[in-house]
């Protein structure tokens, strides 16, 4: 336990760096910070998360169908790095006093804050979703859904939202539970953002799995036993999984940090908050502008943002100017059960290229991607530079004129 952060005393001249959230982006920042300041006695790194177990969001659709996945321990990963782990829910941030309050009333002080509180399913967007729908916000949520599906024995599962999360969940449920009818709802056709041929393959795979796809459908309400749609109809449902968009924690807005319309921390080109330069924001929690627009939350962009924030903090501690963050997307991997999938290779702005993979090759590719973060963190503990390689996006990622 890092008492100097909790009491605000005994820190001496140590610069206190507090990382909120140990997801893909937050953990990348924490490991990089610890590795790059390992020989310094004037820097103290603390990581705060509500769970000791790392949430592999890329595998939650597997957990939701009863498949066993590895239990990865954040405190165990941080052993030997010099970073400390504090378990607790963040309830508030006082940006003026530079303190963070946890659910057990502990108060942690910081000199530099890395804000990495990730997003969750936006159940507030549809009446009844909070009360009557399952989500894939974390391991416990996925396990609750798995238990419910095992008890059903028959009936209909409606998945609301046909982005990658909804597609993967619908495919996994249909493959693992052939006794259930699976309905996938969304405003667009699933795979609409892919190359036309890749999208057609994806929809064909869903059809082969028996998933009933209903594009052009807007969900306006969820009640016990049914999903209500904008055309005035309803779809019977024994179970509803809501995957129709995400929202971020209101903590940043409540703290007075400058946020965008979705509540994400607005950053400058070095990932500093534009209103509070001692705060860096990464991953889903940040509105990071690139030349092609504001980044959307993915693991492929989250981890690089965490690494870059750590490097920026170290540069600032050395009296140097942090460098601009640049990132270009390169793929969209989507699993369709355990032995099928689609991998769409993309331009830096996330628009589809002509190149894509399908079938078992895509499934193998997706598994490599899914499994890669944890060993990457391990390598970064001793070779931090190994985590600093990602596509910078070229000219399309440059923000012209410095405008945010």
CSV table of C-alpha atoms in Angstrom, one decimal:
chain,number,residue,atom,x,y,z
A,1,UNK,CA,0.0,0.0,0.0
A,2,UNK,CA,1.4,3.4,-1.0
A,3,UNK,CA,0.7,5.4,2.1
A,4,UNK,CA,2.4,8.5,0.8
A,5,UNK,CA,-0.3,8.9,-1.8
A,6,UNK,CA,-3.1,8.2,0.7
A,7,UNK,CA,-2.0,10.6,3.4
A,8,UNK,CA,-0.2,13.2,1.4
A,9,UNK,CA,2.7,13.0,3.9
A,10,UNK,CA,6.1,11.3,3.8
A,11,UNK,CA,6.5,11.8,0.1
A,12,UNK,CA,9.5,14.1,0.5
A,13,UNK,CA,10.4,15.5,-2.9
A,14,UNK,CA,9.1,12.6,-4.9
A,15,UNK,CA,6.9,13.5,-7.9
A,16,UNK,CA,3.6,11.6,-7.4
A,17,UNK,CA,2.2,10.1,-10.6
A,18,UNK,CA,-1.3,8.6,-10.2
A,19,UNK,CA,-2.8,6.4,-12.9
A,20,UNK,CA,-6.6,6.0,-12.7
A,21,UNK,CA,-7.7,2.8,-14.5
A,22,UNK,CA,-5.8,-0.3,-15.3
A,23,UNK,CA,-7.3,-1.2,-18.7
A,24,UNK,CA,-5.3,-1.4,-21.9
A,25,UNK,CA,-4.3,2.2,-22.0
A,26,UNK,CA,-3.9,2.8,-18.3
A,27,UNK,CA,-1.7,-0.2,-17.8
A,28,UNK,CA,0.4,0.7,-20.8
A,29,UNK,CA,1.0,4.1,-19.2
A,30,UNK,CA,1.7,2.6,-15.7
A,31,UNK,CA,4.2,0.0,-16.9
A,32,UNK,CA,6.0,2.5,-19.1
A,33,UNK,CA,6.2,5.0,-16.4
A,34,UNK,CA,7.6,2.5,-13.9
A,35,UNK,CA,10.1,1.1,-16.4
A,36,UNK,CA,11.4,4.5,-17.5
A,37,UNK,CA,11.7,5.9,-13.9
A,38,UNK,CA,13.0,2.7,-12.3
A,39,UNK,CA,16.3,4.2,-11.3
A,40,UNK,CA,14.8,7.4,-10.0
A,41,UNK,CA,14.0,7.9,-6.3
A,42,UNK,CA,12.2,11.2,-7.0
A,43,UNK,CA,9.2,9.6,-8.8
A,44,UNK,CA,6.5,7.5,-7.3
A,45,UNK,CA,4.0,5.7,-9.5
A,46,UNK,CA,0.6,4.5,-8.2
A,47,UNK,CA,-2.1,2.6,-10.2
A,48,UNK,CA,-5.7,2.7,-9.1
A,49,UNK,CA,-8.4,0.2,-10.3
A,50,UNK,CA,-11.5,-1.3,-8.9
A,51,UNK,CA,-10.3,-4.8,-9.7
A,52,UNK,CA,-7.0,-6.7,-9.3
A,53,UNK,CA,-7.9,-8.9,-12.2
A,54,UNK,CA,-7.1,-7.4,-15.6
A,55,UNK,CA,-10.2,-7.2,-17.8
A,56,UNK,CA,-9.5,-8.7,-21.3
A,57,UNK,CA,-12.2,-6.8,-23.0
A,58,UNK,CA,-11.3,-8.5,-26.3
A,59,UNK,CA,-12.4,-11.8,-24.7
A,60,UNK,CA,-15.6,-10.8,-22.9
A,61,UNK,CA,-17.8,-12.3,-25.6
A,62,UNK,CA,-16.0,-15.6,-24.8
A,63,UNK,CA,-16.5,-15.3,-21.1
A,64,UNK,CA,-20.2,-14.5,-21.8
A,65,UNK,CA,-20.6,-17.9,-23.3
A,66,UNK,CA,-18.9,-19.8,-20.5
A,67,UNK,CA,-15.5,-20.2,-22.0
A,68,UNK,CA,-12.6,-20.1,-19.6
A,69,UNK,CA,-10.0,-17.4,-20.1
A,70,UNK,CA,-6.8,-16.7,-18.2
A,71,UNK,CA,-7.0,-14.8,-14.9
A,72,UNK,CA,-4.4,-12.0,-15.3
A,73,UNK,CA,-3.3,-10.2,-12.1
A,74,UNK,CA,-2.4,-6.5,-12.3
A,75,UNK,CA,-0.6,-6.4,-9.0
A,76,UNK,CA,1.5,-9.5,-10.1
A,77,UNK,CA,2.4,-7.7,-13.4
A,78,UNK,CA,3.5,-4.6,-11.5
A,79,UNK,CA,5.7,-6.6,-9.0
A,80,UNK,CA,9.3,-5.6,-9.3
A,81,UNK,CA,8.5,-2.4,-11.3
A,82,UNK,CA,8.4,0.0,-8.3
A,83,UNK,CA,4.8,0.9,-9.1
A,84,UNK,CA,2.2,0.4,-6.5
A,85,UNK,CA,-1.4,-0.9,-6.9
A,86,UNK,CA,-4.3,0.5,-5.0
A,87,UNK,CA,-7.7,-1.3,-5.3
A,88,UNK,CA,-10.7,1.0,-5.1
A,89,UNK,CA,-13.5,2.8,-7.1
A,90,UNK,CA,-12.7,6.3,-8.0
A,91,UNK,CA,-15.6,8.5,-6.8
A,92,UNK,CA,-14.3,12.0,-7.5
A,93,UNK,CA,-11.3,14.0,-8.6
A,94,UNK,CA,-10.5,17.4,-7.1
A,95,UNK,CA,-8.4,19.0,-9.9
A,96,UNK,CA,-7.7,22.1,-8.0
A,97,UNK,CA,-6.4,20.3,-4.9
A,98,UNK,CA,-4.9,17.5,-7.0
A,99,UNK,CA,-6.5,14.7,-5.0
A,100,UNK,CA,-8.6,11.7,-5.9
A,101,UNK,CA,-11.2,10.2,-3.6
A,102,UNK,CA,-12.0,6.5,-3.5
A,103,UNK,CA,-15.1,4.7,-2.4
A,104,UNK,CA,-13.7,3.9,1.0
A,105,UNK,CA,-13.0,7.6,1.6
A,106,UNK,CA,-9.3,7.3,1.0
A,107,UNK,CA,-7.8,10.4,-0.6
A,108,UNK,CA,-4.8,10.0,-2.9
A,109,UNK,CA,-2.7,13.0,-3.8
A,110,UNK,CA,-0.9,13.5,-7.1
A,111,UNK,CA,1.4,15.9,-8.9
A,112,UNK,CA,0.7,14.4,-12.3
A,113,UNK,CA,-2.5,12.4,-13.1
A,114,UNK,CA,-3.0,9.9,-15.9
A,115,UNK,CA,-6.8,9.7,-16.5
A,116,UNK,CA,-7.6,6.3,-18.0
A,117,UNK,CA,-11.1,5.5,-16.7
A,118,UNK,CA,-12.5,3.5,-19.7
A,119,UNK,CA,-16.0,3.4,-21.2
A,120,UNK,CA,-19.0,1.2,-20.5
A,121,UNK,CA,-22.1,0.3,-22.4
A,122,UNK,CA,-24.4,3.3,-22.8
A,123,UNK,CA,-27.4,1.8,-21.1
A,124,UNK,CA,-28.7,5.4,-20.4
A,125,UNK,CA,-29.4,5.8,-24.2
A,126,UNK,CA,-32.4,3.6,-24.2
A,127,UNK,CA,-35.1,3.4,-21.6
A,128,UNK,CA,-35.1,0.1,-19.7
A,129,UNK,CA,-31.6,-0.9,-20.8
A,130,UNK,CA,-30.1,-0.3,-17.3
A,131,UNK,CA,-32.8,-2.4,-15.6
A,132,UNK,CA,-33.5,-5.2,-18.1
A,133,UNK,CA,-30.4,-5.7,-20.3
A,134,UNK,CA,-27.1,-7.5,-19.8
A,135,UNK,CA,-23.8,-5.7,-20.7
A,136,UNK,CA,-20.2,-6.7,-21.4
A,137,UNK,CA,-18.7,-4.0,-19.2
A,138,UNK,CA,-16.4,-6.4,-17.3
A,139,UNK,CA,-15.7,-10.0,-16.4
A,140,UNK,CA,-18.5,-10.2,-13.7
A,141,UNK,CA,-21.1,-8.9,-16.2
A,142,UNK,CA,-20.0,-11.4,-18.8
A,143,UNK,CA,-20.1,-14.2,-16.2
A,144,UNK,CA,-23.7,-13.2,-15.2
A,145,UNK,CA,-24.8,-13.5,-18.8
A,146,UNK,CA,-23.1,-16.8,-19.2
A,147,UNK,CA,-25.0,-18.2,-16.2
A,148,UNK,CA,-28.3,-16.9,-17.6
A,149,UNK,CA,-27.7,-18.4,-21.0
A,150,UNK,CA,-26.8,-21.8,-19.5
A,151,UNK,CA,-30.2,-21.8,-17.6
A,152,UNK,CA,-32.3,-20.9,-20.6
A,153,UNK,CA,-32.4,-24.2,-22.4
A,154,UNK,CA,-34.3,-22.4,-25.3
A,155,UNK,CA,-35.8,-19.1,-26.3
A,156,UNK,CA,-34.6,-15.9,-27.9
A,157,UNK,CA,-31.5,-13.7,-27.2
A,158,UNK,CA,-31.6,-10.2,-28.6
A,159,UNK,CA,-28.3,-8.4,-29.1
A,160,UNK,CA,-28.9,-4.6,-29.4
A,161,UNK,CA,-26.1,-2.9,-31.4
A,162,UNK,CA,-24.3,-4.5,-34.3
A,163,UNK,CA,-20.9,-2.9,-34.1
A,164,UNK,CA,-17.9,-5.3,-33.5
A,165,UNK,CA,-18.9,-6.0,-29.9
A,166,UNK,CA,-22.5,-6.9,-30.8
A,167,UNK,CA,-21.4,-9.0,-33.8
A,168,UNK,CA,-18.8,-11.0,-31.9
A,169,UNK,CA,-21.2,-11.6,-29.0
A,170,UNK,CA,-24.1,-12.7,-31.3
A,171,UNK,CA,-21.8,-15.0,-33.3
A,172,UNK,CA,-20.3,-16.5,-30.1
A,173,UNK,CA,-23.8,-17.1,-28.5
A,174,UNK,CA,-25.2,-18.7,-31.7
A,175,UNK,CA,-22.2,-21.0,-32.0
A,176,UNK,CA,-22.1,-22.1,-28.3
A,177,UNK,CA,-25.8,-22.2,-27.8
A,178,UNK,CA,-27.4,-23.6,-31.0
A,179,UNK,CA,-30.6,-24.2,-29.0
A,180,UNK,CA,-31.2,-20.5,-28.7
A,181,UNK,CA,-32.5,-18.1,-31.3
A,182,UNK,CA,-30.2,-15.1,-31.7
A,183,UNK,CA,-31.4,-11.8,-33.1
A,184,UNK,CA,-28.9,-9.0,-33.9
A,185,UNK,CA,-30.4,-5.5,-34.1
A,186,UNK,CA,-28.8,-2.3,-35.4
A,187,UNK,CA,-29.4,0.9,-37.3
A,188,UNK,CA,-27.1,-0.2,-40.1
A,189,UNK,CA,-26.3,-3.6,-41.6
A,190,UNK,CA,-23.5,-5.4,-39.6
A,191,UNK,CA,-20.1,-4.9,-41.3
A,192,UNK,CA,-21.3,-1.7,-43.1
A,193,UNK,CA,-17.9,0.0,-42.4
A,194,UNK,CA,-16.0,-2.9,-44.0
A,195,UNK,CA,-15.0,-3.3,-47.7
A,196,UNK,CA,-18.2,-4.5,-49.4
A,197,UNK,CA,-16.9,-8.0,-50.0
A,198,UNK,CA,-15.6,-8.3,-46.4
A,199,UNK,CA,-19.0,-7.1,-45.1
A,200,UNK,CA,-20.8,-9.6,-47.3
A,201,UNK,CA,-18.6,-12.4,-45.9
A,202,UNK,CA,-19.4,-11.3,-42.4
A,203,UNK,CA,-23.1,-11.3,-43.0
A,204,UNK,CA,-22.9,-14.6,-44.7
A,205,UNK,CA,-21.1,-16.1,-41.6
A,206,UNK,CA,-23.8,-14.7,-39.3
A,207,UNK,CA,-26.4,-16.4,-41.5
A,208,UNK,CA,-24.6,-19.7,-41.4
A,209,UNK,CA,-24.5,-19.5,-37.6
A,210,UNK,CA,-28.3,-18.9,-37.6
A,211,UNK,CA,-28.1,-15.3,-36.4
A,212,UNK,CA,-31.2,-13.3,-37.5
A,213,UNK,CA,-29.9,-10.0,-38.6
A,214,UNK,CA,-32.3,-7.0,-38.6
A,215,UNK,CA,-30.5,-3.9,-39.9
A,216,UNK,CA,-32.3,-0.6,-40.1
A,217,UNK,CA,-33.7,-1.1,-36.7
A,218,UNK,CA,-33.6,1.5,-33.9
A,219,UNK,CA,-34.2,0.3,-30.4
A,220,UNK,CA,-36.3,2.8,-28.3
A,221,UNK,CA,-37.0,0.7,-25.2
A,222,UNK,CA,-36.4,-2.5,-23.4
A,223,UNK,CA,-38.9,-4.1,-21.0
A,224,UNK,CA,-39.2,-7.5,-19.4
A,225,UNK,CA,-39.6,-10.0,-22.2
A,226,UNK,CA,-39.4,-7.6,-25.2
A,227,UNK,CA,-37.4,-5.0,-27.1
A,228,UNK,CA,-39.4,-2.1,-28.5
A,229,UNK,CA,-38.4,-0.6,-31.9
A,230,UNK,CA,-38.9,2.9,-33.5
A,231,UNK,CA,-41.4,1.6,-36.0
A,232,UNK,CA,-43.8,0.8,-33.2
A,233,UNK,CA,-43.1,-2.9,-33.1
A,234,UNK,CA,-41.6,-5.2,-30.5
A,235,UNK,CA,-39.4,-8.3,-30.5
A,236,UNK,CA,-39.9,-11.0,-27.9
A,237,UNK,CA,-36.7,-11.6,-25.9
A,238,UNK,CA,-35.9,-13.9,-23.1
A,239,UNK,CA,-32.5,-12.2,-22.7
A,240,UNK,CA,-31.3,-8.9,-24.0
A,241,UNK,CA,-27.6,-8.0,-24.4
A,242,UNK,CA,-27.0,-4.2,-24.9
A,243,UNK,CA,-24.0,-3.3,-27.0
A,244,UNK,CA,-25.3,-0.2,-28.6
A,245,UNK,CA,-22.6,2.4,-28.0
A,246,UNK,CA,-20.5,3.4,-25.0
A,247,UNK,CA,-20.3,6.2,-22.5
A,248,UNK,CA,-17.5,7.4,-20.3
A,249,UNK,CA,-17.4,8.1,-16.6
A,250,UNK,CA,-18.8,11.6,-15.6
A,251,UNK,CA,-15.9,12.0,-13.2
A,252,UNK,CA,-13.8,14.2,-15.5
A,253,UNK,CA,-16.6,16.6,-16.2
A,254,UNK,CA,-17.5,16.8,-12.5
A,255,UNK,CA,-13.9,17.6,-11.7
A,256,UNK,CA,-14.0,20.6,-14.0
A,257,UNK,CA,-11.7,19.2,-16.7
A,258,UNK,CA,-12.5,20.4,-20.2
A,259,UNK,CA,-14.5,17.6,-21.9
A,260,UNK,CA,-16.3,17.1,-25.2
A,261,UNK,CA,-20.0,16.4,-25.8
A,262,UNK,CA,-19.5,12.8,-24.8
A,263,UNK,CA,-17.6,13.6,-21.6
A,264,UNK,CA,-14.2,12.7,-22.8
A,265,UNK,CA,-11.2,14.8,-21.6
A,266,UNK,CA,-10.1,17.1,-24.4
A,267,UNK,CA,-6.3,16.9,-24.9
A,268,UNK,CA,-3.7,18.9,-26.6
A,269,UNK,CA,-1.4,17.2,-29.1
A,270,UNK,CA,0.8,15.8,-26.3
A,271,UNK,CA,-2.2,14.2,-24.6
A,272,UNK,CA,-2.4,16.8,-21.8
A,273,UNK,CA,-5.7,18.1,-20.7
A,274,UNK,CA,-6.3,21.5,-22.4
A,275,UNK,CA,-7.6,22.9,-19.1
A,276,UNK,CA,-5.3,21.2,-16.6
A,277,UNK,CA,-1.8,20.5,-18.0
A,278,UNK,CA,-0.9,18.3,-15.0
A,279,UNK,CA,-3.5,15.8,-16.2
A,280,UNK,CA,-3.0,13.4,-19.2
A,281,UNK,CA,-5.9,11.5,-20.7
A,282,UNK,CA,-5.6,8.3,-22.6
A,283,UNK,CA,-7.7,5.6,-24.2
A,284,UNK,CA,-11.5,5.7,-24.2
A,285,UNK,CA,-11.4,8.5,-21.7
A,286,UNK,CA,-9.7,11.0,-24.0
A,287,UNK,CA,-10.9,13.1,-27.0
A,288,UNK,CA,-7.6,12.9,-29.0
A,289,UNK,CA,-7.7,14.8,-32.2
A,290,UNK,CA,-5.7,13.6,-35.2
A,291,UNK,CA,-5.7,15.0,-38.7
A,292,UNK,CA,-8.5,12.7,-39.7
A,293,UNK,CA,-10.7,13.5,-36.7
A,294,UNK,CA,-11.1,12.5,-33.1
A,295,UNK,CA,-10.0,8.9,-32.3
A,296,UNK,CA,-12.5,6.3,-31.3
A,297,UNK,CA,-11.9,3.9,-28.4
A,298,UNK,CA,-10.0,0.7,-29.4
A,299,UNK,CA,-7.2,-1.3,-27.9
A,300,UNK,CA,-5.1,-0.7,-30.9
A,301,UNK,CA,-5.2,3.1,-30.2
A,302,UNK,CA,-5.5,2.9,-26.4
A,303,UNK,CA,-2.2,1.2,-25.7
A,304,UNK,CA,-0.1,3.6,-27.9
A,305,UNK,CA,-1.8,6.6,-26.2
A,306,UNK,CA,-0.9,5.2,-22.8
A,307,UNK,CA,2.7,4.7,-23.8
A,308,UNK,CA,2.9,8.2,-25.3
A,309,UNK,CA,1.5,9.8,-22.2
A,310,UNK,CA,4.2,8.0,-20.1
A,311,UNK,CA,6.9,9.1,-22.4
A,312,UNK,CA,5.6,12.7,-22.3
A,313,UNK,CA,5.5,12.7,-18.5
A,314,UNK,CA,9.1,11.5,-18.4
A,315,UNK,CA,10.2,14.1,-20.9
A,316,UNK,CA,8.5,16.8,-18.8
A,317,UNK,CA,10.2,15.6,-15.7
A,318,UNK,CA,13.5,16.0,-17.5
A,319,UNK,CA,12.7,19.5,-18.4
A,320,UNK,CA,12.0,18.7,-22.1
A,321,UNK,CA,9.0,19.5,-24.2
A,322,UNK,CA,6.7,16.5,-24.8
A,323,UNK,CA,6.2,15.5,-28.5
A,324,UNK,CA,2.9,15.4,-30.4
A,325,UNK,CA,1.0,12.1,-30.4
A,326,UNK,CA,0.4,10.6,-33.8
A,327,UNK,CA,-1.6,7.4,-34.6
A,328,UNK,CA,-3.0,5.7,-37.6
A,329,UNK,CA,-5.4,2.8,-37.6
A,330,UNK,CA,-4.4,-0.3,-39.4
A,331,UNK,CA,-7.0,-3.1,-38.9
A,332,UNK,CA,-10.4,-4.1,-37.7
A,333,UNK,CA,-10.4,-7.7,-36.6
A,334,UNK,CA,-13.8,-9.3,-35.9
A,335,UNK,CA,-14.2,-12.9,-34.6
A,336,UNK,CA,-17.2,-14.9,-35.8
A,337,UNK,CA,-17.1,-17.8,-33.4
A,338,UNK,CA,-13.9,-19.7,-32.6
A,339,UNK,CA,-13.0,-20.7,-36.1
A,340,UNK,CA,-14.1,-17.9,-38.4
A,341,UNK,CA,-13.7,-14.2,-38.6
A,342,UNK,CA,-13.0,-11.1,-40.7
A,343,UNK,CA,-9.9,-8.9,-40.5
A,344,UNK,CA,-10.4,-5.6,-42.4
A,345,UNK,CA,-7.1,-3.8,-43.0
A,346,UNK,CA,-7.6,0.0,-43.0
A,347,UNK,CA,-6.2,3.3,-44.0
A,348,UNK,CA,-4.9,5.5,-41.1
A,349,UNK,CA,-8.3,7.2,-40.8
A,350,UNK,CA,-9.9,3.8,-40.3
A,351,UNK,CA,-11.5,3.6,-43.7
A,352,UNK,CA,-11.3,0.2,-45.3
A,353,UNK,CA,-8.6,-0.9,-47.7
A,354,UNK,CA,-9.3,-3.5,-50.4
A,355,UNK,CA,-7.2,-6.0,-48.4
A,356,UNK,CA,-9.0,-8.3,-45.9
A,357,UNK,CA,-8.8,-11.8,-44.4
A,358,UNK,CA,-11.6,-14.2,-43.8
A,359,UNK,CA,-12.2,-17.7,-42.3
A,360,UNK,CA,-9.7,-19.5,-40.2
A,361,UNK,CA,-6.8,-17.2,-41.2
A,362,UNK,CA,-8.8,-14.3,-39.8
A,363,UNK,CA,-9.6,-16.2,-36.7
A,364,UNK,CA,-6.0,-17.0,-36.1
A,365,UNK,CA,-5.0,-13.4,-36.7
A,366,UNK,CA,-7.7,-12.2,-34.2
A,367,UNK,CA,-6.4,-14.6,-31.6
A,368,UNK,CA,-2.8,-13.3,-32.0
A,369,UNK,CA,-4.1,-9.7,-31.6
A,370,UNK,CA,-6.2,-10.6,-28.6
A,371,UNK,CA,-3.4,-12.4,-26.8
A,372,UNK,CA,-0.7,-9.8,-27.5
A,373,UNK,CA,-1.3,-7.0,-24.9
A,374,UNK,CA,-0.3,-9.0,-21.8
A,375,UNK,CA,3.1,-10.2,-23.1
A,376,UNK,CA,3.7,-6.8,-24.5
A,377,UNK,CA,3.3,-5.3,-20.9
A,378,UNK,CA,5.8,-8.0,-19.7
A,379,UNK,CA,8.4,-7.0,-22.3
A,380,UNK,CA,7.9,-3.3,-21.6
A,381,UNK,CA,8.9,-3.8,-17.9
A,382,UNK,CA,12.5,-4.5,-19.0
A,383,UNK,CA,12.5,-3.0,-22.5
A,384,UNK,CA,10.2,0.0,-22.5
A,385,UNK,CA,11.2,1.1,-26.0
A,386,UNK,CA,9.7,-2.2,-27.3
A,387,UNK,CA,6.2,-0.6,-26.7
A,388,UNK,CA,6.9,2.5,-28.7
A,389,UNK,CA,6.3,1.1,-32.1
A,390,UNK,CA,2.9,1.7,-33.8
A,391,UNK,CA,1.7,3.3,-37.1
A,392,UNK,CA,1.9,7.1,-36.8
A,393,UNK,CA,-0.6,7.6,-39.7
A,394,UNK,CA,1.6,9.8,-41.8
A,395,UNK,CA,0.2,13.0,-43.1
A,396,UNK,CA,-3.4,12.0,-42.4
A,397,UNK,CA,-2.7,12.1,-38.6
A,398,UNK,CA,-1.1,15.5,-38.5
A,399,UNK,CA,-3.3,18.3,-37.1
A,400,UNK,CA,-2.9,21.2,-39.4
A,401,UNK,CA,-2.4,24.6,-37.9
A,402,UNK,CA,-2.4,23.2,-34.4
A,403,UNK,CA,-6.2,23.4,-34.2
A,404,UNK,CA,-7.9,21.1,-31.8
